[in-house]
Amino acid sequence: MDRRIGAISPPGRLADPAEGIGSEELALATRNHGMPLESLRYDLTPPGLHYVLVHYDIPAADANTWALTLCGRVRTPLTLDMAALRSFTAVTHRVTMECAGNGRALLMPRPVSQPWLVEGVGTAEWTGVPLRTLLAECGVAPGSVEVVFTGADHGLERGVEQDYQRSLPLEVATGRDPEVVVAYAMNGAPLPPQHGHPLRLVVPGWYGMAHVKWLREITVVDTEFTGFQQHVAYRYRQTADDPGEPVTRIAPRSLMVPPGFPDFMSRTRVVRPGPQLLEGRAWSGRSPVVRVEVSTDGGRGWHDAELTERHGHAWAWRHWQAPWVATPGAHVLSVRATDAEGNSQPLKQSWNRGGFGNNVVQRVAVHCEAAGAPDDGDQDAADHLDSPARSHAGSPAPSPPRSRADS
C-alpha cells in the first residue's frame, strides 16, 4: 500500500477510553443520518426519515442511461436497461432494514466509525424484480456457489481502493423466503438518490451492508468471494487478527417511541403523571418476533406488551403497545424482543471490534413532573437530568467490553 494512501485511509481502530467523538466521526454522522425515533409511529418510514449510510459518494446516476449487467458463470450474459427491468413481473415487499453498526457509539471501547446510537433503521416497501427471476433468465451454470453485487459507489477504505461489493450464497440469491429483490422503487416512487437511484438490492432479514445500492453488475462465481466488504469490513471480531464470523442476519431488536416531550440537548423525556400508552416496533431477521416485554423500573421487572398482527409482512417490524401509569419522579423504561427461534435481546451489550450487531435492550430515561410543581423543579429532578445514566436516544452509558458469549 502506498504510504501516502495509508496516511489518508488508516486501518480501523478503537477510541481511547477518554476520547470523545472526533471531527471525522462527526463528519460521517453529518453525511449519514438515523431515523428519528418518533417516526416509529409510521408503519412505513417516509424516505427522508429512513436511515441512510453512504460509504463513499452518492454517484451521479441517470435512469435513462443506466444498465445492469448479469455475467460470470451464466449461460446467457445479459445487459438490461431500466425499461427492460420494468418489463419483468414486479413484486413489492415490506422490509425493515437496519445498519449492522446500529448501536456502535454506545460500546466501550468505542470502534471509531459511523457513530450510530440506535436510530440506524427504517421500514419501506421496495418494488422491483425478484433476483431469482433474473438469474433464471440468464441461466446459472452448474457448480456456481455465490453471486457478487457491484455498486457504482467508489472510494477508499482502510487503504483499499474499491467499488462497493458484496456477495450472497447462491441459495440465498435464488431463494423464495426471503425473496431478494432488485428494486427500482421505494414506497411507490422511484428510489431517491441516497437510497440507490435508480437500482439497488434488497435482501430481507439481512443487515444493511448486504443491500447494495446503485447496482450495476451481478456476477455469478464458483469460488468464495473475498472482497473487502465481505472478508475484512463486516466481521464479528474480538481482536485485530481474529478472522471473525461474517455479519449476516439482523438480531432481534425493539425500540420505543420516546414518550412525552424532550429536553433539547439531553433528549431526556418529560411526561405528565397518569396513564400513558407506551408503543414502538420490534423486528428480527432470524425469525418472526413472537414476544415483546416492557420494563418501567430499570429492568427489574418485565411484563408482556401487546403485539399487532403481521398482516403478511414477514420481514417487516411489528407494532407493540403497553399501558403505563406514570408517577412523579425518575424512571427508566426498557423494551426487549424475542423471536420464534428464542433469540432475545441481551440486558448487557456484547462487544466486537467493528461495533456490529449491538442489540442490547433500549433504556429510556423519563422524568415525571408532579402536577403543580414549580418550573425550576427540585434538586432530585436536576440531579436526574444531569445524571450520566441518561444519554442520546434514551440509551445507557456504555458498559465494559464483553464477549458475544456473555450476552
Coordinates of C-alpha atoms in Angstrom, one line a residue:
M1 CA 0.0 0.0 0.0
D2 CA 1.3 3.5 -0.9
R3 CA 2.3 5.2 2.3
R4 CA 0.5 8.3 1.1
I5 CA -2.7 6.4 0.8
G6 CA -2.2 4.9 4.2
A7 CA -1.9 8.4 5.7
I8 CA -5.3 9.4 4.4
S9 CA -7.0 6.0 4.8
P10 CA -5.7 4.4 8.0
P11 CA -6.7 1.0 9.4
G12 CA -9.6 0.6 11.8
R13 CA -9.0 1.5 15.4
L14 CA -10.7 1.7 18.9
A15 CA -11.1 5.0 20.6
D16 CA -9.1 5.7 23.7
P17 CA -11.1 5.4 26.9
A18 CA -11.4 9.2 27.4
E19 CA -11.7 10.0 23.7
G20 CA -14.9 11.7 22.6
I21 CA -16.5 11.8 19.2
G22 CA -13.9 13.2 16.8
S23 CA -14.3 15.6 13.8
E24 CA -14.1 12.7 11.3
E25 CA -16.9 10.8 13.1
L26 CA -18.9 14.0 13.3
A27 CA -18.4 14.4 9.5
L28 CA -19.7 10.9 9.0
A29 CA -22.7 11.5 11.2
T30 CA -23.5 14.6 9.2
R31 CA -23.5 12.7 5.9
N32 CA -25.4 9.8 7.3
H33 CA -28.5 10.1 9.4
G34 CA -30.7 7.9 11.6
M35 CA -34.4 7.7 11.8
P36 CA -35.9 10.0 14.5
L37 CA -37.4 7.6 17.0
E38 CA -40.8 9.3 16.9
S39 CA -41.0 8.0 13.3
L40 CA -41.6 4.6 14.8
R41 CA -45.3 5.6 14.7
Y42 CA -45.3 5.0 11.0
D43 CA -45.9 1.6 9.5
L44 CA -43.8 2.7 6.6
T45 CA -40.9 5.1 7.1
P46 CA -41.0 8.2 4.8
P47 CA -37.9 8.0 2.6
G48 CA -36.5 11.3 4.0
L49 CA -36.7 9.8 7.6
H50 CA -35.4 6.3 6.7
Y51 CA -31.8 5.8 7.9
V52 CA -29.0 6.5 5.4
L53 CA -25.5 5.1 5.3
V54 CA -23.4 6.0 2.3
H55 CA -19.9 4.6 2.3
Y56 CA -18.3 6.8 -0.3
D57 CA -20.2 9.4 -2.5
I58 CA -23.7 9.3 -3.9
P59 CA -22.9 8.5 -7.5
A60 CA -24.2 10.7 -10.4
A61 CA -26.8 8.3 -11.9
D62 CA -29.2 8.8 -14.8
A63 CA -32.0 6.2 -15.0
N64 CA -32.3 6.9 -18.8
T65 CA -28.8 5.5 -19.4
W66 CA -28.5 3.1 -16.5
A67 CA -27.8 -0.6 -17.3
L68 CA -27.5 -3.7 -15.2
T69 CA -25.1 -6.4 -16.4
L70 CA -25.5 -10.1 -15.4
C71 CA -22.4 -12.0 -16.1
G72 CA -19.9 -14.6 -14.9
R73 CA -21.0 -18.3 -14.7
V74 CA -24.2 -17.9 -16.7
R75 CA -25.5 -19.4 -19.9
T76 CA -26.5 -16.1 -21.5
P77 CA -24.9 -12.8 -20.2
L78 CA -27.5 -10.0 -20.1
T79 CA -27.4 -6.2 -20.1
L80 CA -30.7 -4.7 -19.1
D81 CA -31.7 -1.1 -19.1
M82 CA -34.4 0.2 -16.8
A83 CA -37.2 -0.3 -19.4
A84 CA -36.2 -4.0 -19.8
L85 CA -36.1 -4.5 -16.0
R86 CA -39.6 -3.0 -15.7
S87 CA -40.9 -5.4 -18.3
F88 CA -40.5 -8.3 -15.8
T89 CA -43.3 -9.1 -13.4
A90 CA -42.8 -6.8 -10.4
V91 CA -43.1 -7.7 -6.7
T92 CA -43.3 -5.4 -3.7
H93 CA -42.0 -6.4 -0.2
R94 CA -42.2 -4.5 3.0
V95 CA -38.8 -4.8 4.6
T96 CA -37.2 -3.5 7.8
M97 CA -33.6 -2.5 7.1
E98 CA -31.1 -1.9 9.9
C99 CA -27.4 -0.9 9.7
A100 CA -25.1 -3.5 11.1
G101 CA -23.4 -0.9 13.1
N102 CA -26.5 0.4 14.8
G103 CA -25.6 1.0 18.5
R104 CA -21.9 1.2 17.8
A105 CA -21.4 4.6 19.6
L106 CA -22.7 3.1 22.9
L107 CA -19.9 0.5 23.1
M108 CA -16.8 0.8 25.2
P109 CA -14.2 0.9 24.0
R110 CA -15.9 2.5 21.0
P111 CA -14.9 1.4 17.5
V112 CA -14.1 4.6 15.6
S113 CA -16.6 4.7 12.6
Q114 CA -20.1 6.0 11.8
P115 CA -21.2 6.8 15.4
W116 CA -24.7 5.2 15.4
L117 CA -26.8 5.4 18.6
V118 CA -30.0 3.3 18.0
E119 CA -31.7 5.1 15.1
G120 CA -30.0 3.3 12.2
V121 CA -33.2 1.6 11.0
G122 CA -36.3 2.1 8.8
T123 CA -39.0 0.2 7.0
A124 CA -40.1 0.7 3.4
E125 CA -41.9 -1.1 0.6
W126 CA -39.5 -2.0 -2.1
T127 CA -40.7 -2.7 -5.6
G128 CA -38.7 -4.4 -8.3
V129 CA -37.8 -7.8 -9.9
P130 CA -37.0 -10.9 -7.9
L131 CA -33.3 -11.7 -8.2
R132 CA -34.1 -15.3 -8.8
T133 CA -36.1 -14.3 -11.9
L134 CA -33.1 -12.5 -13.4
L135 CA -30.8 -15.4 -12.6
A136 CA -33.2 -17.8 -14.2
E137 CA -33.3 -15.6 -17.3
C138 CA -29.6 -15.7 -17.8
G139 CA -29.1 -19.3 -16.6
V140 CA -26.8 -20.1 -13.7
A141 CA -24.1 -22.6 -14.6
P142 CA -23.7 -25.8 -12.5
G143 CA -21.0 -25.6 -9.8
S144 CA -21.7 -21.9 -9.0
V145 CA -21.6 -21.0 -5.3
E146 CA -22.1 -17.2 -4.9
V147 CA -23.5 -14.2 -6.6
V148 CA -21.4 -10.9 -6.4
F149 CA -23.1 -7.5 -6.5
T150 CA -21.2 -4.4 -7.6
G151 CA -22.4 -0.8 -6.9
A152 CA -21.3 2.4 -8.7
D153 CA -20.0 3.9 -5.4
H154 CA -16.2 4.0 -5.4
G155 CA -13.8 5.1 -2.8
L156 CA -11.0 4.2 -0.3
E157 CA -11.4 2.3 2.9
R158 CA -8.5 1.3 5.2
G159 CA -6.1 1.8 2.3
V160 CA -8.1 -0.2 -0.2
E161 CA -9.5 1.5 -3.3
Q162 CA -12.6 -0.3 -4.4
D163 CA -16.1 -0.3 -5.8
Y164 CA -18.6 -1.3 -3.1
Q165 CA -19.2 -5.1 -3.5
R166 CA -20.9 -7.8 -1.5
S167 CA -21.9 -11.4 -2.2
L168 CA -24.7 -13.8 -1.3
P169 CA -24.6 -17.5 -1.3
L170 CA -26.4 -18.9 -4.4
E171 CA -29.2 -20.5 -2.3
V172 CA -30.0 -17.1 -0.7
A173 CA -29.8 -15.3 -4.1
T174 CA -32.2 -17.7 -5.6
G175 CA -34.4 -18.3 -2.5
R176 CA -38.1 -17.6 -2.2
D177 CA -38.3 -16.8 1.5
P178 CA -36.8 -14.3 1.8
E179 CA -37.1 -13.3 -1.8
V180 CA -34.2 -11.0 -2.8
V181 CA -35.3 -8.1 -4.9
V182 CA -33.5 -5.9 -7.5
A183 CA -35.5 -2.8 -6.6
Y184 CA -36.2 0.4 -8.5
A185 CA -39.0 1.9 -6.3
M186 CA -39.3 2.8 -2.6
N187 CA -42.8 3.4 -1.1
G188 CA -44.3 3.5 -4.6
A189 CA -41.9 6.2 -6.0
P190 CA -38.5 6.0 -7.8
L191 CA -35.6 5.4 -5.5
P192 CA -34.2 8.7 -4.1
P193 CA -30.5 9.3 -4.8
Q194 CA -29.4 8.5 -1.3
H195 CA -31.3 5.1 -1.4
G196 CA -29.6 3.9 -4.5
H197 CA -31.3 5.5 -7.5
P198 CA -32.0 4.1 -9.9
L199 CA -31.4 0.5 -8.8
R200 CA -30.5 -1.4 -5.6
L201 CA -30.5 -4.8 -4.0
V202 CA -32.9 -5.5 -1.1
V203 CA -32.1 -8.6 1.0
P204 CA -34.9 -9.1 3.6
G205 CA -33.7 -10.1 7.0
W206 CA -30.0 -9.1 6.4
Y207 CA -28.2 -6.1 7.8
G208 CA -27.9 -3.1 5.5
M209 CA -24.4 -3.8 4.2
A210 CA -26.0 -6.6 2.0
H211 CA -28.4 -4.2 0.3
V212 CA -26.0 -3.0 -2.4
K213 CA -27.1 0.4 -3.8
W214 CA -26.5 1.9 -7.3
L215 CA -26.4 -1.7 -8.5
R216 CA -24.7 -2.0 -11.9
E217 CA -23.4 -5.6 -12.1
I218 CA -24.4 -9.0 -10.9
T219 CA -21.7 -11.7 -11.3
V220 CA -22.1 -15.4 -10.7
V221 CA -19.0 -17.1 -9.4
D222 CA -17.8 -20.6 -8.5
T223 CA -15.5 -19.6 -5.6
E224 CA -16.0 -17.8 -2.4
F225 CA -15.9 -14.0 -2.8
T226 CA -13.2 -12.4 -0.7
G227 CA -13.7 -8.7 -1.4
F228 CA -13.0 -6.1 1.3
Q229 CA -16.7 -5.6 2.4
Q230 CA -17.1 -9.4 2.7
H231 CA -13.9 -10.6 4.3
V232 CA -12.5 -7.5 6.0
A233 CA -15.1 -5.0 7.0
Y234 CA -18.2 -6.8 8.1
R235 CA -17.0 -9.5 10.5
Y236 CA -17.6 -10.1 14.2
R237 CA -14.0 -9.9 15.6
Q238 CA -12.6 -9.7 19.1
T239 CA -9.1 -8.8 18.1
A240 CA -7.5 -7.2 15.0
D241 CA -6.0 -10.5 13.8
D242 CA -9.2 -12.6 14.5
P243 CA -10.7 -13.9 11.2
G244 CA -14.1 -13.5 12.8
E245 CA -17.5 -14.6 11.7
P246 CA -19.5 -12.9 8.9
V247 CA -22.2 -10.4 9.7
T248 CA -25.4 -11.6 8.1
R249 CA -28.9 -11.6 9.5
I250 CA -30.4 -8.9 11.8
A251 CA -30.5 -9.8 15.5
P252 CA -33.8 -9.1 17.3
R253 CA -34.4 -5.6 18.5
S254 CA -37.3 -3.5 19.8
L255 CA -37.4 0.3 20.1
M256 CA -39.8 2.6 21.9
V257 CA -41.4 5.8 20.6
P258 CA -40.0 8.2 23.2
P259 CA -42.9 9.2 25.5
G260 CA -43.8 12.7 26.5
F261 CA -41.6 15.5 25.2
P262 CA -37.8 16.0 25.2
D263 CA -35.2 18.4 26.7
F264 CA -33.5 19.9 23.6
M265 CA -29.9 18.9 24.5
S266 CA -30.1 15.8 26.7
R267 CA -33.2 14.3 25.0
T268 CA -34.3 13.3 28.4
R269 CA -38.1 12.7 28.3
V270 CA -40.6 14.6 30.4
V271 CA -44.1 13.1 31.0
R272 CA -47.2 14.2 32.9
P273 CA -48.4 12.0 35.8
G274 CA -51.1 9.5 34.9
P275 CA -51.9 6.9 32.3
Q276 CA -49.5 6.6 29.3
L277 CA -49.5 4.3 26.3
L278 CA -46.0 3.1 25.5
E279 CA -45.6 1.9 21.9
G280 CA -42.9 1.0 19.4
R281 CA -41.7 -1.5 16.9
A282 CA -39.9 -4.9 17.1
W283 CA -38.2 -6.9 14.4
S284 CA -35.7 -9.7 13.8
G285 CA -34.0 -11.0 10.6
R286 CA -33.7 -14.5 12.0
S287 CA -37.3 -15.5 12.6
P288 CA -40.6 -13.7 13.4
V289 CA -40.8 -11.7 16.6
V290 CA -43.2 -13.5 18.9
R291 CA -42.8 -11.6 22.2
V292 CA -42.1 -8.1 23.4
E293 CA -41.6 -7.2 27.0
V294 CA -41.6 -3.8 28.7
S295 CA -39.9 -2.7 32.0
T296 CA -40.8 0.5 33.7
D297 CA -38.4 0.1 36.7
G298 CA -34.9 -0.1 35.0
G299 CA -35.1 -3.7 34.1
R300 CA -36.0 -5.2 37.5
G301 CA -39.4 -6.4 36.4
W302 CA -40.9 -7.2 33.0
H303 CA -44.4 -7.6 31.6
D304 CA -45.7 -8.5 28.1
A305 CA -46.7 -5.9 25.6
E306 CA -49.5 -6.4 23.1
L307 CA -48.3 -7.3 19.6
T308 CA -50.3 -6.4 16.5
E309 CA -50.8 -8.9 13.7
R310 CA -48.2 -9.3 11.0
H311 CA -50.6 -8.9 8.0
G312 CA -48.4 -11.0 5.8
H313 CA -45.3 -8.8 6.1
A314 CA -42.9 -11.4 7.3
W315 CA -39.8 -9.3 7.0
A316 CA -41.1 -6.0 8.5
W317 CA -41.3 -4.8 12.0
R318 CA -44.3 -5.3 14.3
H319 CA -46.1 -2.7 16.3
W320 CA -46.4 -3.2 20.1
Q321 CA -48.0 -1.3 22.8
A322 CA -48.2 -1.4 26.6
P323 CA -50.0 0.7 29.3
W324 CA -48.1 2.5 32.0
V325 CA -49.2 4.8 34.8
A326 CA -46.5 7.5 35.3
T327 CA -45.9 8.7 38.8
P328 CA -43.8 11.7 39.9
G329 CA -40.0 11.0 39.9
A330 CA -37.3 9.5 37.7
H331 CA -38.0 6.3 35.7
V332 CA -36.1 4.2 33.2
L333 CA -38.2 2.4 30.6
S334 CA -36.9 -0.6 28.7
V335 CA -38.1 -2.9 26.0
R336 CA -36.9 -6.2 24.6
A337 CA -37.9 -8.5 21.8
T338 CA -37.8 -12.3 21.4
D339 CA -38.1 -14.1 18.1
A340 CA -39.6 -17.6 17.2
E341 CA -36.1 -19.2 17.5
G342 CA -35.7 -18.0 21.1
N343 CA -33.2 -15.2 20.2
S344 CA -33.7 -12.4 22.6
Q345 CA -32.1 -9.0 23.3
P346 CA -29.4 -9.1 26.0
L347 CA -29.6 -6.9 29.1
K348 CA -25.8 -6.2 28.8
Q349 CA -24.2 -5.4 25.5
S350 CA -21.8 -7.7 23.7
W351 CA -18.7 -6.2 22.1
N352 CA -16.7 -6.6 18.9
R353 CA -14.1 -4.5 17.1
G354 CA -16.5 -3.4 14.4
G355 CA -19.3 -2.5 16.7
F356 CA -21.7 -4.7 14.8
G357 CA -25.0 -6.3 16.0
N358 CA -25.2 -4.4 19.3
N359 CA -28.8 -5.1 20.1
V360 CA -28.7 -4.5 23.9
V361 CA -32.1 -3.5 25.3
Q362 CA -33.1 0.1 24.9
R363 CA -33.3 2.2 28.1
V364 CA -35.2 5.5 28.0
A365 CA -34.7 7.9 30.9
V366 CA -38.0 9.6 31.8
H367 CA -38.8 12.4 34.3
C368 CA -42.4 12.7 35.5
E369 CA -43.1 16.1 36.9
A370 CA -45.6 16.3 39.8
A371 CA -48.7 18.2 39.0
G372 CA -48.4 21.9 40.0
A373 CA -44.6 21.6 40.6
P374 CA -42.6 24.8 40.3
D375 CA -40.9 25.4 36.9
D376 CA -37.4 25.3 38.4
G377 CA -38.1 21.7 39.8
D378 CA -36.5 20.2 42.9
Q379 CA -32.9 19.1 43.3
D380 CA -33.7 15.5 42.7
A381 CA -35.0 16.3 39.3
A382 CA -32.0 18.5 38.5
D383 CA -29.7 15.7 39.6
H384 CA -31.6 13.2 37.5
L385 CA -31.4 15.4 34.4
D386 CA -27.6 15.8 34.9
S387 CA -27.1 12.1 35.5
P388 CA -24.7 10.2 33.2
A389 CA -27.3 7.4 33.1
R390 CA -29.2 9.4 30.5
S391 CA -27.8 9.7 27.0
H392 CA -29.0 10.4 23.5
A393 CA -31.8 8.3 22.2
G394 CA -32.6 7.2 25.8
S395 CA -29.7 4.7 25.9
P396 CA -27.4 3.9 28.8
A397 CA -23.9 5.0 29.3
P398 CA -21.6 2.3 27.8
S399 CA -20.7 -0.7 29.9
P400 CA -17.3 -2.5 29.9
P401 CA -16.5 -4.8 26.9
R402 CA -18.0 -8.3 26.9
S403 CA -17.6 -11.2 24.6
R404 CA -20.5 -12.3 22.5
A405 CA -20.8 -15.4 24.7
D406 CA -21.6 -13.2 27.6
S407 CA -24.8 -11.8 26.1

